Short mmCIF file of C-alpha atoms in Angstrom, two decimals:
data_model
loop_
_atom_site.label_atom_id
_atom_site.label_comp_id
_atom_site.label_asym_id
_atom_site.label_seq_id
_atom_site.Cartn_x
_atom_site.Cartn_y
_atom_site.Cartn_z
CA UNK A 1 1.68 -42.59 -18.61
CA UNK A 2 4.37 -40.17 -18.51
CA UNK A 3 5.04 -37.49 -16.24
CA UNK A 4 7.98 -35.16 -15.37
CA UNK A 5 9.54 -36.62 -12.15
CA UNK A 6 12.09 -35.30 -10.02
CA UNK A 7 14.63 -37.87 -9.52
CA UNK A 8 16.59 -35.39 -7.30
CA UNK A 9 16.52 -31.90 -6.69
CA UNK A 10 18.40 -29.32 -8.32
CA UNK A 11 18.24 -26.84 -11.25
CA UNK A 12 16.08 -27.02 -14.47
CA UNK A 13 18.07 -30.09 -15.66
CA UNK A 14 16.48 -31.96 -12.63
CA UNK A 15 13.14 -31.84 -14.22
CA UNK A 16 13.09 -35.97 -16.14
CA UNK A 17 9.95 -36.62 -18.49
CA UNK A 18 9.68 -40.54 -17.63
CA UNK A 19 7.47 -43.53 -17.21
CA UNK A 20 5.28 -43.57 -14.43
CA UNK A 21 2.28 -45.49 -13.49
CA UNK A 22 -1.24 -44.50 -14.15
CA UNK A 23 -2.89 -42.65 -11.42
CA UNK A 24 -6.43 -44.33 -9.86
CA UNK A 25 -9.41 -42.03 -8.79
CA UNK A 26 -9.89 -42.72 -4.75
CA UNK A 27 -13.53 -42.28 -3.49
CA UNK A 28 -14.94 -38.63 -4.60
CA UNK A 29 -11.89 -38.13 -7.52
CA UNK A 30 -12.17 -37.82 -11.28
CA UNK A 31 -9.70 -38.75 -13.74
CA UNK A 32 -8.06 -36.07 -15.97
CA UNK A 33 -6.44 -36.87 -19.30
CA UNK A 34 -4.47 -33.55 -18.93
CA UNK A 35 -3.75 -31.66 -22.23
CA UNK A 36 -2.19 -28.91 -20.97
CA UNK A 37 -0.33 -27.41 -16.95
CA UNK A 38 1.02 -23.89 -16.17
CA UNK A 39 4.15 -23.07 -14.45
CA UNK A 40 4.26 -21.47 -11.03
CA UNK A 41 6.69 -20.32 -8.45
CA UNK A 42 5.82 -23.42 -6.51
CA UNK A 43 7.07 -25.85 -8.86
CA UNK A 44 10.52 -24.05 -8.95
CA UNK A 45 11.03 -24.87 -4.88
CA UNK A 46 9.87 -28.25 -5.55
CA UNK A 47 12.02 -28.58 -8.18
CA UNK A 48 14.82 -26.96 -5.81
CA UNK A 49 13.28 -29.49 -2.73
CA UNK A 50 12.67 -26.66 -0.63
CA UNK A 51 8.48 -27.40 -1.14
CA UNK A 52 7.66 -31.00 -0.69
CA UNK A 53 3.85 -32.02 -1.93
CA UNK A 54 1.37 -32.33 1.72
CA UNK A 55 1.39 -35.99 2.56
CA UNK A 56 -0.88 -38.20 -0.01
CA UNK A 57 -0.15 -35.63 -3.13
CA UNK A 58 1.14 -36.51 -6.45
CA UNK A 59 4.89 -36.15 -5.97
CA UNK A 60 4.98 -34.54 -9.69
CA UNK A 61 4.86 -31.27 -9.53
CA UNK A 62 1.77 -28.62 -11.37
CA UNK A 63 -0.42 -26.99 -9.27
CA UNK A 64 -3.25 -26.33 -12.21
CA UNK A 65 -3.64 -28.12 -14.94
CA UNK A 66 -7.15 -28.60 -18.36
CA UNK A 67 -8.32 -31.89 -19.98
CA UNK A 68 -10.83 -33.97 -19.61
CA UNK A 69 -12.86 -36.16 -17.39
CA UNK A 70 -11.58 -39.88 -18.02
CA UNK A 71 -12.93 -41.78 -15.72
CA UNK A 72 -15.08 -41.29 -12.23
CA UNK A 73 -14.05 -42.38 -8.67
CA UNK A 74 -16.58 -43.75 -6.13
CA UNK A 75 -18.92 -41.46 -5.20
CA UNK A 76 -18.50 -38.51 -7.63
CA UNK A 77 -21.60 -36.93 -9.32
CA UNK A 78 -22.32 -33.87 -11.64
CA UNK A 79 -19.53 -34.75 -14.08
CA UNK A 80 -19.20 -37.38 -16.52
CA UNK A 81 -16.54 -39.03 -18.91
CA UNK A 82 -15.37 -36.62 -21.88
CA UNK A 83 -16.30 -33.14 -19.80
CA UNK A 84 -13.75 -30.87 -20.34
CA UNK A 85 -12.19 -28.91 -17.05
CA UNK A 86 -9.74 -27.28 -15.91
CA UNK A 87 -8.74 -27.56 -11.93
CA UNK A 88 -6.83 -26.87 -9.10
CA UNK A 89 -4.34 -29.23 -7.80
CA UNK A 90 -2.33 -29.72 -4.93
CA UNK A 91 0.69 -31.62 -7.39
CA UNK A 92 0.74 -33.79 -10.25
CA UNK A 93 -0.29 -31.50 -12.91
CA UNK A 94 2.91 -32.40 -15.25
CA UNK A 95 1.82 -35.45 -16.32
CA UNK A 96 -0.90 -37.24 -19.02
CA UNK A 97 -3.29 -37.92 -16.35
CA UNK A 98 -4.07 -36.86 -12.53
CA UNK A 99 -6.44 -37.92 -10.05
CA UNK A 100 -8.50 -34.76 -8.38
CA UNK A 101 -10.77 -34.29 -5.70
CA UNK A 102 -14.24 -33.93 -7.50
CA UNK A 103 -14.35 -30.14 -5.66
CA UNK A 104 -11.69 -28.73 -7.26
CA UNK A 105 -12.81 -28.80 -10.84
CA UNK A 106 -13.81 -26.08 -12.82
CA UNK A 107 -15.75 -25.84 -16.45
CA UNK A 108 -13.43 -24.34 -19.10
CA UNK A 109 -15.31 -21.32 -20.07
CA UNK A 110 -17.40 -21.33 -23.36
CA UNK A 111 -15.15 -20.46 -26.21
CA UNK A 112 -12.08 -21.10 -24.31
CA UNK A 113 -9.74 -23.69 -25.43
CA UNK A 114 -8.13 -25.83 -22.86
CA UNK A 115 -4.43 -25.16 -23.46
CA UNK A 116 -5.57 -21.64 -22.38
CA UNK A 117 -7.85 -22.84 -19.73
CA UNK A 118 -4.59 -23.94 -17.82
CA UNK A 119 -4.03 -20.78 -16.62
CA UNK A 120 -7.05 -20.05 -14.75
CA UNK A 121 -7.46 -22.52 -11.70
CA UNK A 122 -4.54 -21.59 -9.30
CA UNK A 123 -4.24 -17.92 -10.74
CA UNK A 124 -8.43 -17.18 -10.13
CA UNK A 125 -7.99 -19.10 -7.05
CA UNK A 126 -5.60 -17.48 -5.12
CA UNK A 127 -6.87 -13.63 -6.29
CA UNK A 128 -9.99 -14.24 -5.15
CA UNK A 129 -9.49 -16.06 -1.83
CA UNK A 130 -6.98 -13.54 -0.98
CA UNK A 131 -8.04 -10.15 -1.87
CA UNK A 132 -11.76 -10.46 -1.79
CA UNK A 133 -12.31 -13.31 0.55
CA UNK A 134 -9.71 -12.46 3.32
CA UNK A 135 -8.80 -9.18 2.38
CA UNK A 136 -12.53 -8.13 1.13
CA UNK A 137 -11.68 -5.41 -1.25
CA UNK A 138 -14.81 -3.16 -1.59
CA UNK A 139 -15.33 -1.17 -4.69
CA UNK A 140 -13.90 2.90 -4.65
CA UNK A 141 -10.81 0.86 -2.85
CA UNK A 142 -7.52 0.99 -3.88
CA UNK A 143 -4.97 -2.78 -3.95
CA UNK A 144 -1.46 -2.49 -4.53
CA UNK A 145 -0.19 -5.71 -6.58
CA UNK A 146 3.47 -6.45 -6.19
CA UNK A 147 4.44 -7.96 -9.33
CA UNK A 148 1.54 -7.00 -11.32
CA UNK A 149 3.07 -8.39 -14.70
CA UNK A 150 3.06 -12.37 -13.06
CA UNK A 151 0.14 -14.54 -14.03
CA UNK A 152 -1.22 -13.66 -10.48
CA UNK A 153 -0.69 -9.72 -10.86
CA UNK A 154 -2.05 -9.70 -14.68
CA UNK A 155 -5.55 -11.69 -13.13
CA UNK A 156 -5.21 -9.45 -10.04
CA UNK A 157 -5.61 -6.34 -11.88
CA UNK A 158 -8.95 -7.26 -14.12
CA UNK A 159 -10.76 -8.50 -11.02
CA UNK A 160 -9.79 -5.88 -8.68
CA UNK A 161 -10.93 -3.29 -12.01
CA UNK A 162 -14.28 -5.52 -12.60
CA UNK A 163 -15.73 -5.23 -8.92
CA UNK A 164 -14.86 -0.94 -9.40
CA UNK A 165 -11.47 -0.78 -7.58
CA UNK A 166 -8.37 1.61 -8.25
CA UNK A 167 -5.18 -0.84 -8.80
CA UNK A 168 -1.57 0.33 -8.20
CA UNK A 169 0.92 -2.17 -9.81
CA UNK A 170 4.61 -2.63 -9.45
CA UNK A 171 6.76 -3.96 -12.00
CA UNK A 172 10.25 -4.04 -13.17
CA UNK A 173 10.45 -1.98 -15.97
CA UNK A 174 8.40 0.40 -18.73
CA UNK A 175 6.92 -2.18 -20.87
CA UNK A 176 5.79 -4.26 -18.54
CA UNK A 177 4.14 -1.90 -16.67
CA UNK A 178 2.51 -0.94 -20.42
CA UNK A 179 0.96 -4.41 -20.41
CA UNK A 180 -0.18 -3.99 -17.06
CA UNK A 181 -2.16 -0.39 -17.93
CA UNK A 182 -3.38 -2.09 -20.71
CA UNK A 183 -5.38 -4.51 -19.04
CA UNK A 184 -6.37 -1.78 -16.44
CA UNK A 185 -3.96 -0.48 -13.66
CA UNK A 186 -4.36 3.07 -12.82
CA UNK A 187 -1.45 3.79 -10.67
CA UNK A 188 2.22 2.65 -12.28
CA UNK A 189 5.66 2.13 -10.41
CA UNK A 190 8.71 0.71 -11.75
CA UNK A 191 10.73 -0.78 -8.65
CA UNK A 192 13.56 -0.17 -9.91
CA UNK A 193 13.57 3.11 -10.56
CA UNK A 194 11.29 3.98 -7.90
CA UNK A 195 10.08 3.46 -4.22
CA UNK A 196 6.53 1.96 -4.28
CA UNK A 197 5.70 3.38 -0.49
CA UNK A 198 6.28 7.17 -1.93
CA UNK A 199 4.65 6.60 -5.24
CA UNK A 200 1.24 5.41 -4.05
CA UNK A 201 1.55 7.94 -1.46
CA UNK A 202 1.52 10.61 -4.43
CA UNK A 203 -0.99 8.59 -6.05
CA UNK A 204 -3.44 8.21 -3.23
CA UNK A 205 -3.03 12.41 -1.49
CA UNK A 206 -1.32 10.19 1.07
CA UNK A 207 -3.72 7.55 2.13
CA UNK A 208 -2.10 4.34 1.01
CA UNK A 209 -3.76 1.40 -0.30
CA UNK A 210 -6.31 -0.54 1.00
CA UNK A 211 -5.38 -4.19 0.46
CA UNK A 212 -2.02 -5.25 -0.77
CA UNK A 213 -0.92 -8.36 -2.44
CA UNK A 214 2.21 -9.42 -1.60
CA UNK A 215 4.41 -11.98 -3.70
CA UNK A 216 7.84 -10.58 -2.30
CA UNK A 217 7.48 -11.28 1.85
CA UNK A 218 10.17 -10.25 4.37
CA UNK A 219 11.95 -7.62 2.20
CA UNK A 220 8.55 -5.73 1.72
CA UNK A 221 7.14 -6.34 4.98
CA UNK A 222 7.95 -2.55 6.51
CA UNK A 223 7.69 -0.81 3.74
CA UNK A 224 4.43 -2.79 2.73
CA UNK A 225 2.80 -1.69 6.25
CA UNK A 226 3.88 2.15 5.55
CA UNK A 227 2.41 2.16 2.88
CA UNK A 228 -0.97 0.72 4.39
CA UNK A 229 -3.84 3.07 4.57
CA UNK A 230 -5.97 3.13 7.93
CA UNK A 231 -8.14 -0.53 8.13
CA UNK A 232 -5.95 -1.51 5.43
CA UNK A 233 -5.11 -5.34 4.66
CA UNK A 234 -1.92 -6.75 3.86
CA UNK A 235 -2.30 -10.20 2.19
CA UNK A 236 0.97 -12.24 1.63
CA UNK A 237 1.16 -15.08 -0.48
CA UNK A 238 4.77 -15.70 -1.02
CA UNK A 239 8.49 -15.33 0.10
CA UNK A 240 10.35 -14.30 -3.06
CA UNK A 241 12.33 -11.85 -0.97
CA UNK A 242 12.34 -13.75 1.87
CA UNK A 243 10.79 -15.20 5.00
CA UNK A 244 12.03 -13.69 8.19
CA UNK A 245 10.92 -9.86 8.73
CA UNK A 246 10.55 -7.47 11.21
CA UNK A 247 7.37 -5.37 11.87
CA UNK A 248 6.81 -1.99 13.84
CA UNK A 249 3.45 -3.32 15.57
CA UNK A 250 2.95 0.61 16.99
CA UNK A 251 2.47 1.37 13.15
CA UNK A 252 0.31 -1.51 12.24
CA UNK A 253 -2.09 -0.50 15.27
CA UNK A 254 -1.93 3.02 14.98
CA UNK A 255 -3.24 1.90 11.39
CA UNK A 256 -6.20 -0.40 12.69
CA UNK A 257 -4.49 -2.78 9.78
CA UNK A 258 -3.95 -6.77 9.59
CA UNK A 259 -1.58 -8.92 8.00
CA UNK A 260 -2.63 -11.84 7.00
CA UNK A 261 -0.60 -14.90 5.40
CA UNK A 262 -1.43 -17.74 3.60
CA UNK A 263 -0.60 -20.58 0.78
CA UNK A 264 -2.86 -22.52 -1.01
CA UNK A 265 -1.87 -25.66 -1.46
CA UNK A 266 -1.31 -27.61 1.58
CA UNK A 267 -5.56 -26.20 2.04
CA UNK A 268 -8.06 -29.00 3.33
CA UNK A 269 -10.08 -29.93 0.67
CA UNK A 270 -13.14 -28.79 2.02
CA UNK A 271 -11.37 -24.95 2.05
CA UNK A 272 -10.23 -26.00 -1.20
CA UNK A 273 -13.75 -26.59 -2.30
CA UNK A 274 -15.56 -24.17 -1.14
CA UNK A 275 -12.75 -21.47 -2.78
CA UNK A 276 -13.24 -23.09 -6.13
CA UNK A 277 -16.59 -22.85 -5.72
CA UNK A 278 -16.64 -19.17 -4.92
CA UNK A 279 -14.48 -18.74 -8.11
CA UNK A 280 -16.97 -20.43 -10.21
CA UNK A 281 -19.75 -18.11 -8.80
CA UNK A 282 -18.08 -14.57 -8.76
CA UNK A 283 -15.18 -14.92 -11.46
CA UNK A 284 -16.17 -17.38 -14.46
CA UNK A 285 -19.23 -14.99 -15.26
CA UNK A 286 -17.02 -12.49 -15.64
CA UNK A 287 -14.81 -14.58 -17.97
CA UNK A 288 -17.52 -15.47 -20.15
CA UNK A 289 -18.92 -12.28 -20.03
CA UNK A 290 -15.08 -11.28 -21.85
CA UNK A 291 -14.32 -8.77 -18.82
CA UNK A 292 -11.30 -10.70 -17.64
CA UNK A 293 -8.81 -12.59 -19.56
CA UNK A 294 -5.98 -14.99 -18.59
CA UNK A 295 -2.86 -13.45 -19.74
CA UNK A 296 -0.43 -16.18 -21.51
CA UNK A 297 3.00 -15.21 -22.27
CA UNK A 298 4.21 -18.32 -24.14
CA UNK A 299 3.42 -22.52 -24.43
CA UNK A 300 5.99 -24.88 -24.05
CA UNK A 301 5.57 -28.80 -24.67
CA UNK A 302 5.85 -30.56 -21.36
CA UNK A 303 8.51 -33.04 -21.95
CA UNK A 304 10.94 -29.64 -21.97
CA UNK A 305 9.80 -28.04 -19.00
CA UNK A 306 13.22 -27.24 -17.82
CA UNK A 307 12.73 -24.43 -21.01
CA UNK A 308 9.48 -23.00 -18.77
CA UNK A 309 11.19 -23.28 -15.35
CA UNK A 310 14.32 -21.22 -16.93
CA UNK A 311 11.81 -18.55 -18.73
CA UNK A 312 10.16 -17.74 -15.42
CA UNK A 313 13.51 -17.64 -13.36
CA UNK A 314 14.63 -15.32 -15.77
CA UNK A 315 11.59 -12.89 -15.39
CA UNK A 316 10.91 -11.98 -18.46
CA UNK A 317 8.01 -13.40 -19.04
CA UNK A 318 4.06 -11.20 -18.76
CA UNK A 319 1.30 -13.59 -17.66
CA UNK A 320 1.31 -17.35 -17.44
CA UNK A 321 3.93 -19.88 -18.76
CA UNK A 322 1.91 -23.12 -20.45
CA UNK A 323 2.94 -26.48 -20.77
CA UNK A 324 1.13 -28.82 -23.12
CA UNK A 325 0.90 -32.81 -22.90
CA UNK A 326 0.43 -33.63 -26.62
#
């Protein structure tokens, strides 16, 4: 098969569509024939070696990917040769085929097409671990997204506005925060034009939001906790702006709030499972039902994914970046 290897790290150009062998299916794996991945932040610090796959993972990068079943490893029940899924991966999701633990596959939705379906594994997966397993965001609420135009933020939004919470969204710019009301945020701030911890403040007669989702890190980590309402919960799933902060702990207590921190990859697989499951219960309804939508800004064959790792360093992308196999 081929896959896009990583001969050594670097920029865009270090991303090599090559020969590679054929994955096998250890004891509770299926076989995907992938047809299409999705582009995350995580594959750029692989690319960049600064994110090495947990011991045991594909060393291709892909963190999602859709296909269908080829073949069944020892052990694995409930899914058979030609279903069509789309799962969560820990790596090797730019390639023709990868092996996955039978627990971390998903049914594409009805009426979805799998090039689509791409999008959904690591985007529903993370959103709903996050802000309503960790964070349990309770409807009347109010989350604050941090980049609520990103494939995360644009699937953050609909769920957060399907279980009857307010959403406050930051963004860089007027239309993408446009794209974000349209699928539902309530409360709109441009970061660069404007400071997110006075804005929701306006917005909220000064309480603050509940649960925040936090793709930035360090650089937001005291202004994320002022802007904290009492109880609230400050989920952080990524270090865009850096990793080393300092917090006032008087205002986190006076507060009653937590931070919490976590990634999902390097997750044992029974966490794993038992977070895709939850995802099939709670969110896939809601897909089906049309109430949420994954958000795709553009598709890009996957022999020139150094095109898709330059689109989302540039940032001008809404939604999820695709790559397709065929």
């Amino acid at each position: 098969m081929y896959a896009i290897t990583i001969p050594e790290p670097g920029g865009p150009e270090a991303l090599v569509w090559a020969e590679v062998p054929d994955p096998v299916p250890g004891e509770g794996e299926v076989l995907v024939e992938v047809v299409a991945s999705a582009v995350n932040r995580a594959d750029l610090l692989q690319r960049q070696g600064f994110y090495d796959p947990p011991p045991g993972a594909s060393p291709y990068p892909g963190l999602e990917c859709a296909g269908r079943v080829a073949a069944l490893g020892p052990g694995v029940s409930g899914w058979s040769v030609g279903d069509e899924v789309c799962a969560l991966l820990t790596g090797g999701g730019y390639a023709e085929k990868v092996a996955v633990p039978a627990g971390q596959l998903l049914p594409v939705p009805p009426g979805m097409d799998l090039v689509t379906a791409a999008s959904l594994p690591e985007t529903t997966s993370t959103v709903w671990s996050n802000v309503f397993m960790i964070a349990h965001l309770r409807p009347g609420e109010t989350l604050l997204l941090h980049g609520g135009a990103s494939g995360i933020g644009t699937m953050a939004i609909q769920l957060a506005k399907a279980v009857g919470a307010r959403v406050a969204v930051t963004a860089g710019g007027p239309e993408k925060l446009a794209r974000c009301a349209e699928l539902g945020a309530d409360i709109l701030i441009d970061y660069r034009e404007q400071d997110f911890v006075q804005e929701l403040r306006k917005a909220t007669d000064g309480a603050g939001a509940d649960v925040i989702l936090d793709i930035i890190g360090a650089k937001y980590l005291d202004r994320n906790v002022k802007a904290l309402a009492v109880n609230g919960r400050l989920a952080i799933i990524g270090m865009q702006g850096g990793v080393k902060g300092e917090v006032n702990l008087s205002a986190l207590m006076k507060k009653r709030a937590a931070i919490t921190a976590t990634t999902l990859r390097a997750r044992p697989l029974g966490e794993k499972a038992a977070i895709v499951a939850a995802v099939r219960e709670h969110v896939w309804p809601l897909i089906s039902a049309g109430r949420v939508r994954p958000v795709v800004d553009r598709v890009v064959a996957m022999a020139e994914a150094a095109e898709a790792h330059r689109a989302l360093e540039a940032g001008g992308h809404v939604g999820k970046i695709l790559l397709t196999a065929g």
